[in-house]
Amino acid sequence: MKHVIAWHQLDPSDWAQALDASLRFAGEPQRWERRARDRSICLMFFNPSLRTRTSMEVAAAQLGAHATTLSPGAGTWQMAFADGGVMDGAEAEHIQEAVGVLSRYYDAIGVRLFASLTDYEQDSTDQLVTRFARAASVPVINLESAFFHPCQELADASTIVEQFDGDVRGRKFVLAWCYHPRALPMAVPNSAVTMAARLGMHVTIARPDGYDLDPSVTERATRIAAESGGSVVETSDRIAAFEGAQVIYAKAWGGRQVYTDAEAEAMKRSSLKDWRVTEDSLSLTDDGVFMHCLPVRRNVVVDDAVLDGPSAIHLRQAEYRLYAQKAILELIWKLDAVPA
Ligand code: CP
């Protein structure tokens, strides 16, 4: 049984197989088939979603499977996660029972469980999604946890491979920190740097001082990049970072040093509003394309002119979410090869 929690926990051949499948599905976008007609998946969204929810529902339907989407606490019971807790509060059901029951109805469970942003130790070790997966007896797909977003990661890699016609190794990828009115979790940036490193790209993490990613993530990405022919550097020099870049991947995330102090974090961030992707900053790149996982705040994270301009590939990137979801379902369910 294969859980897809973070790609580095799986065999590299699983990643390679899923990436190939995602690109294959992109070549047959409207294909409806029945390879998974006897399968079902339950999608549990503890947090909001547009792309992940809909792309997984459509992916399941196009493969012939059934998907049920639940929003715990809204139509189903509020759930407790803690081991050994006394459940005398609002939570009426423990994940141990909920996931145990759903494992008996479904052939896979997807779960979205964002970072708490109040407990760095819990978030950085992805304790909640790990606990959730432990309670399951069917494969669990991480639909974005505190620290990783493997579905986004696969879609992003597919988009980049397609953009450069497979000639990706050695290109410059910039993860560009951007201002956002709220401190956001690190799952997407963590996944993005790991993904670009795995593709053998030269990765620059451009972020203000105090916004470095977790050392476990940068160290792993550096190791992976070295094996793939790429590299990873971090800098607070945005201009130098953008120069010669071929991919600008914009993302906001909260500061690690002030993680549990929302007020201090907000204060620190408020002076960083010029960390925004503009046409001027994009002109420093080597014909760089603009990527963002979405949702994105226009004229806060990135200017209209960039999003509506020829360099933006964020909608194709979002389209790839559907093909990546199909590839992940194919992987965990070990579906037979596509009939000729
Ligand atoms: N990028 C992404 O995961 O989008 P949603 O939050 O809308 O699912």
Coordinates of C-alpha atoms in Angstrom, one line a residue, residues 16-283:
A16 CA 9.3 9.0 -12.5
Q17 CA 6.2 6.9 -13.2
A18 CA 3.8 9.6 -12.0
L19 CA 5.6 12.3 -14.0
D20 CA 5.4 10.2 -17.2
A21 CA 1.8 9.5 -16.5
S22 CA 0.9 13.1 -15.9
L23 CA 2.5 14.2 -19.2
R24 CA 0.7 11.3 -20.9
F25 CA -2.7 12.3 -19.5
A26 CA -2.0 15.9 -20.7
G27 CA -1.8 14.5 -24.2
E28 CA -5.3 13.0 -23.9
P29 CA -7.1 15.6 -21.8
Q30 CA -10.7 14.7 -22.5
R31 CA -10.2 10.9 -22.3
W32 CA -12.9 9.3 -20.3
E33 CA -12.2 5.7 -19.4
R34 CA -13.2 3.0 -16.9
R35 CA -10.0 1.6 -15.6
A36 CA -10.9 2.6 -12.1
R37 CA -14.7 1.9 -12.4
D38 CA -14.7 -0.4 -9.3
R39 CA -12.8 2.2 -7.1
S40 CA -13.8 5.0 -4.8
I41 CA -12.0 7.8 -3.0
C42 CA -13.1 9.9 0.0
L43 CA -11.7 13.5 0.0
M44 CA -11.5 15.1 3.4
F45 CA -10.9 18.9 3.3
F46 CA -10.2 20.4 6.7
N47 CA -9.4 23.6 4.8
P48 CA -10.8 25.4 1.7
S49 CA -9.8 24.4 -1.9
L50 CA -10.8 25.2 -5.4
R51 CA -8.2 23.4 -7.6
T52 CA -7.3 20.4 -5.5
R53 CA -10.9 19.5 -4.7
T54 CA -12.3 19.9 -8.2
S55 CA -9.3 18.4 -10.1
M56 CA -9.4 15.3 -7.9
E57 CA -13.1 14.9 -8.3
V58 CA -12.9 15.2 -12.1
A59 CA -9.8 13.0 -12.2
A60 CA -11.6 10.2 -10.4
A61 CA -14.7 10.6 -12.6
Q62 CA -12.6 10.5 -15.8
L63 CA -11.0 7.3 -14.7
G64 CA -14.4 5.8 -13.9
A65 CA -14.0 6.0 -10.1
H66 CA -16.4 7.6 -7.5
A67 CA -15.3 10.5 -5.3
T68 CA -17.0 11.7 -2.1
T69 CA -15.9 15.1 -0.7
L70 CA -16.3 15.8 3.0
S71 CA -15.6 19.0 4.9
P72 CA -15.2 17.8 8.5
G73 CA -17.2 19.9 10.9
A74 CA -19.6 21.1 8.1
G75 CA -22.0 18.3 7.6
T76 CA -19.8 15.7 9.3
W77 CA -18.6 15.6 12.8
Q78 CA -15.7 17.8 14.0
M79 CA -12.7 15.6 14.5
A80 CA -10.1 15.1 17.2
F81 CA -6.5 14.2 16.4
A82 CA -4.7 14.1 19.7
D83 CA -3.6 10.8 21.1
G84 CA -4.9 10.1 24.7
G85 CA -7.0 13.3 24.8
V86 CA -10.3 13.6 26.7
M87 CA -12.9 14.4 24.1
D88 CA -15.2 16.6 26.1
G89 CA -15.0 19.6 23.6
A90 CA -16.5 20.3 20.2
E91 CA -14.9 17.3 18.5
A92 CA -17.3 14.4 18.5
E93 CA -15.3 11.9 16.5
H94 CA -11.6 10.9 16.6
I95 CA -9.7 10.3 13.3
Q96 CA -8.9 6.9 14.5
E97 CA -12.5 5.9 14.1
A98 CA -13.4 8.2 11.2
V99 CA -10.4 7.0 9.1
G100 CA -10.8 3.4 10.2
V101 CA -14.5 3.5 9.0
L102 CA -13.7 5.3 5.7
S103 CA -11.0 2.7 5.0
R104 CA -13.7 0.1 5.0
Y105 CA -15.8 2.0 2.5
Y106 CA -13.2 3.5 0.1
D107 CA -10.2 2.4 -1.9
A108 CA -8.2 5.6 -1.0
I109 CA -8.6 8.7 1.2
G110 CA -7.4 12.2 0.3
V111 CA -6.8 14.7 3.1
R112 CA -6.1 18.4 3.2
L113 CA -4.8 19.5 6.6
F114 CA -3.0 22.8 6.5
A115 CA -0.3 23.9 9.0
S116 CA -1.5 25.1 12.4
L117 CA 0.9 28.1 12.2
T118 CA 1.0 27.8 16.0
D119 CA 3.1 24.7 16.6
Y120 CA 6.3 24.6 14.4
E121 CA 7.4 21.3 15.7
Q122 CA 4.1 19.7 14.9
D123 CA 3.9 21.4 11.5
S124 CA 7.5 20.8 10.4
T125 CA 7.2 17.1 11.1
D126 CA 3.8 16.8 9.4
Q127 CA 2.5 15.1 12.5
L128 CA -1.3 15.4 11.7
V129 CA -1.2 14.0 8.2
T130 CA 1.2 11.2 9.4
R131 CA -1.2 10.3 12.2
F132 CA -4.1 10.4 9.7
A133 CA -2.2 8.0 7.4
R134 CA -1.4 5.7 10.2
A135 CA -5.1 5.3 11.0
A136 CA -5.8 4.3 7.4
S137 CA -5.8 0.8 5.9
V138 CA -6.1 2.2 2.3
P139 CA -3.7 4.6 0.5
V140 CA -3.8 8.2 1.7
I141 CA -3.1 11.1 -0.7
N142 CA -1.9 14.3 0.9
L143 CA -4.0 17.1 -0.7
E144 CA -1.7 19.7 1.1
S145 CA -0.4 19.2 4.6
A146 CA 1.5 21.4 6.9
F147 CA 4.8 20.9 5.0
F148 CA 4.2 19.3 1.6
H149 CA 1.8 19.5 -1.4
P150 CA 2.7 16.5 -3.5
C151 CA -0.2 16.9 -6.0
Q152 CA 0.9 20.5 -6.7
E153 CA 4.5 19.3 -6.9
L154 CA 3.8 16.8 -9.6
A155 CA 1.7 19.2 -11.6
D156 CA 4.4 21.9 -11.4
A157 CA 7.1 19.5 -12.6
S158 CA 4.9 18.4 -15.5
T159 CA 4.3 22.0 -16.5
I160 CA 8.0 22.8 -16.5
V161 CA 9.0 19.7 -18.4
E162 CA 6.4 20.5 -21.0
Q163 CA 7.4 24.2 -21.1
F164 CA 11.0 23.3 -22.0
D165 CA 10.2 20.3 -24.1
G166 CA 12.0 18.0 -21.6
D167 CA 15.2 20.1 -21.7
V168 CA 15.0 21.2 -18.0
R169 CA 18.3 20.2 -16.4
G170 CA 20.6 23.1 -15.7
R171 CA 17.9 25.8 -16.1
K172 CA 17.6 28.5 -13.4
F173 CA 14.5 28.2 -11.2
V174 CA 13.7 31.0 -8.7
L175 CA 11.4 30.5 -5.8
A176 CA 10.4 34.1 -5.3
W177 CA 9.0 35.0 -1.9
C178 CA 6.2 37.6 -2.2
Y179 CA 4.4 39.8 0.3
H180 CA 0.9 38.6 1.3
P181 CA -1.4 40.2 3.9
R182 CA -1.4 36.9 5.9
A183 CA 1.3 34.6 7.0
L184 CA 0.9 31.5 4.8
P185 CA 2.2 27.9 5.3
M186 CA 5.3 26.5 3.7
A187 CA 3.9 23.4 2.0
V188 CA 4.0 24.8 -1.5
P189 CA 7.5 26.4 -1.3
N190 CA 8.9 23.3 0.3
S191 CA 7.5 21.1 -2.5
A192 CA 8.5 23.6 -5.2
V193 CA 12.2 23.7 -4.3
T194 CA 12.3 19.9 -3.9
M195 CA 10.6 19.4 -7.3
A196 CA 13.0 21.8 -9.1
A197 CA 16.0 20.2 -7.5
R198 CA 14.7 16.8 -8.6
L199 CA 14.5 18.1 -12.1
G200 CA 18.2 19.0 -11.9
M201 CA 17.6 22.8 -12.0
H202 CA 19.7 25.5 -10.5
V203 CA 17.4 26.6 -7.7
T204 CA 17.6 30.1 -6.1
I205 CA 15.4 30.8 -3.1
A206 CA 14.9 34.6 -3.1
R207 CA 13.5 35.7 0.2
P208 CA 13.9 38.4 2.8
D209 CA 16.1 37.8 5.8
G210 CA 14.2 35.7 8.3
Y211 CA 12.1 33.9 5.7
D212 CA 14.5 31.0 5.0
L213 CA 12.8 27.6 4.6
D214 CA 13.3 24.9 7.1
P215 CA 16.9 23.5 7.0
S216 CA 15.6 20.0 6.6
V217 CA 13.9 21.1 3.3
T218 CA 16.9 23.0 1.9
E219 CA 19.3 20.3 2.9
R220 CA 17.3 17.6 1.3
A221 CA 16.8 19.7 -1.8
T222 CA 20.5 20.4 -2.0
R223 CA 21.3 16.7 -1.8
I224 CA 18.7 15.8 -4.4
A225 CA 20.0 18.6 -6.7
A226 CA 23.5 17.4 -6.4
E227 CA 22.4 13.9 -7.5
S228 CA 20.4 15.4 -10.4
G229 CA 23.0 17.9 -11.7
G230 CA 21.5 21.0 -10.1
S231 CA 22.1 23.2 -7.1
V232 CA 20.3 25.2 -4.4
V233 CA 21.2 28.6 -3.1
E234 CA 19.3 31.1 -0.9
T235 CA 19.6 34.9 -1.1
S236 CA 17.9 38.1 0.0
D237 CA 19.1 39.8 -3.2
R238 CA 16.0 39.8 -5.4
I239 CA 17.6 41.5 -8.3
A240 CA 20.5 39.1 -8.6
A241 CA 18.1 36.2 -8.1
F242 CA 15.9 37.2 -11.0
E243 CA 18.8 37.8 -13.4
G244 CA 19.0 35.0 -16.0
A245 CA 16.1 33.1 -14.5
Q246 CA 14.0 30.9 -16.7
V247 CA 11.3 30.1 -14.2
I248 CA 10.0 32.5 -11.6
Y249 CA 7.8 30.6 -9.1
A250 CA 6.1 33.2 -6.9
K251 CA 4.9 32.3 -3.4
A252 CA 4.3 33.9 0.0
W253 CA 5.0 32.1 3.3
G254 CA 5.4 33.1 6.9
G255 CA 8.6 33.7 8.7
R256 CA 10.0 30.8 10.7
Q257 CA 11.7 32.8 13.4
V258 CA 8.4 34.5 14.4
Y259 CA 6.1 31.5 13.5
T260 CA 4.2 31.4 16.8
D261 CA 4.0 35.2 17.2
A262 CA 1.4 36.4 14.6
E263 CA 1.8 40.0 15.7
A264 CA 5.5 40.1 15.3
E265 CA 5.3 38.2 12.0
A266 CA 2.7 40.7 10.6
M267 CA 4.9 43.6 11.7
K268 CA 8.0 42.1 10.0
R269 CA 6.0 41.4 6.8
S270 CA 4.4 44.8 6.6
S271 CA 7.7 46.4 5.5
L272 CA 8.1 43.9 2.6
K273 CA 5.3 45.0 0.3
D274 CA 7.7 45.7 -2.5
W275 CA 8.5 42.0 -2.7
R276 CA 6.0 41.6 -5.6
V277 CA 6.5 40.3 -9.1
T278 CA 6.3 43.1 -11.7
E279 CA 7.0 43.5 -15.4
D280 CA 10.2 45.3 -14.4
S281 CA 11.4 42.4 -12.3
L282 CA 10.5 39.9 -15.0
S283 CA 12.5 41.8 -17.5

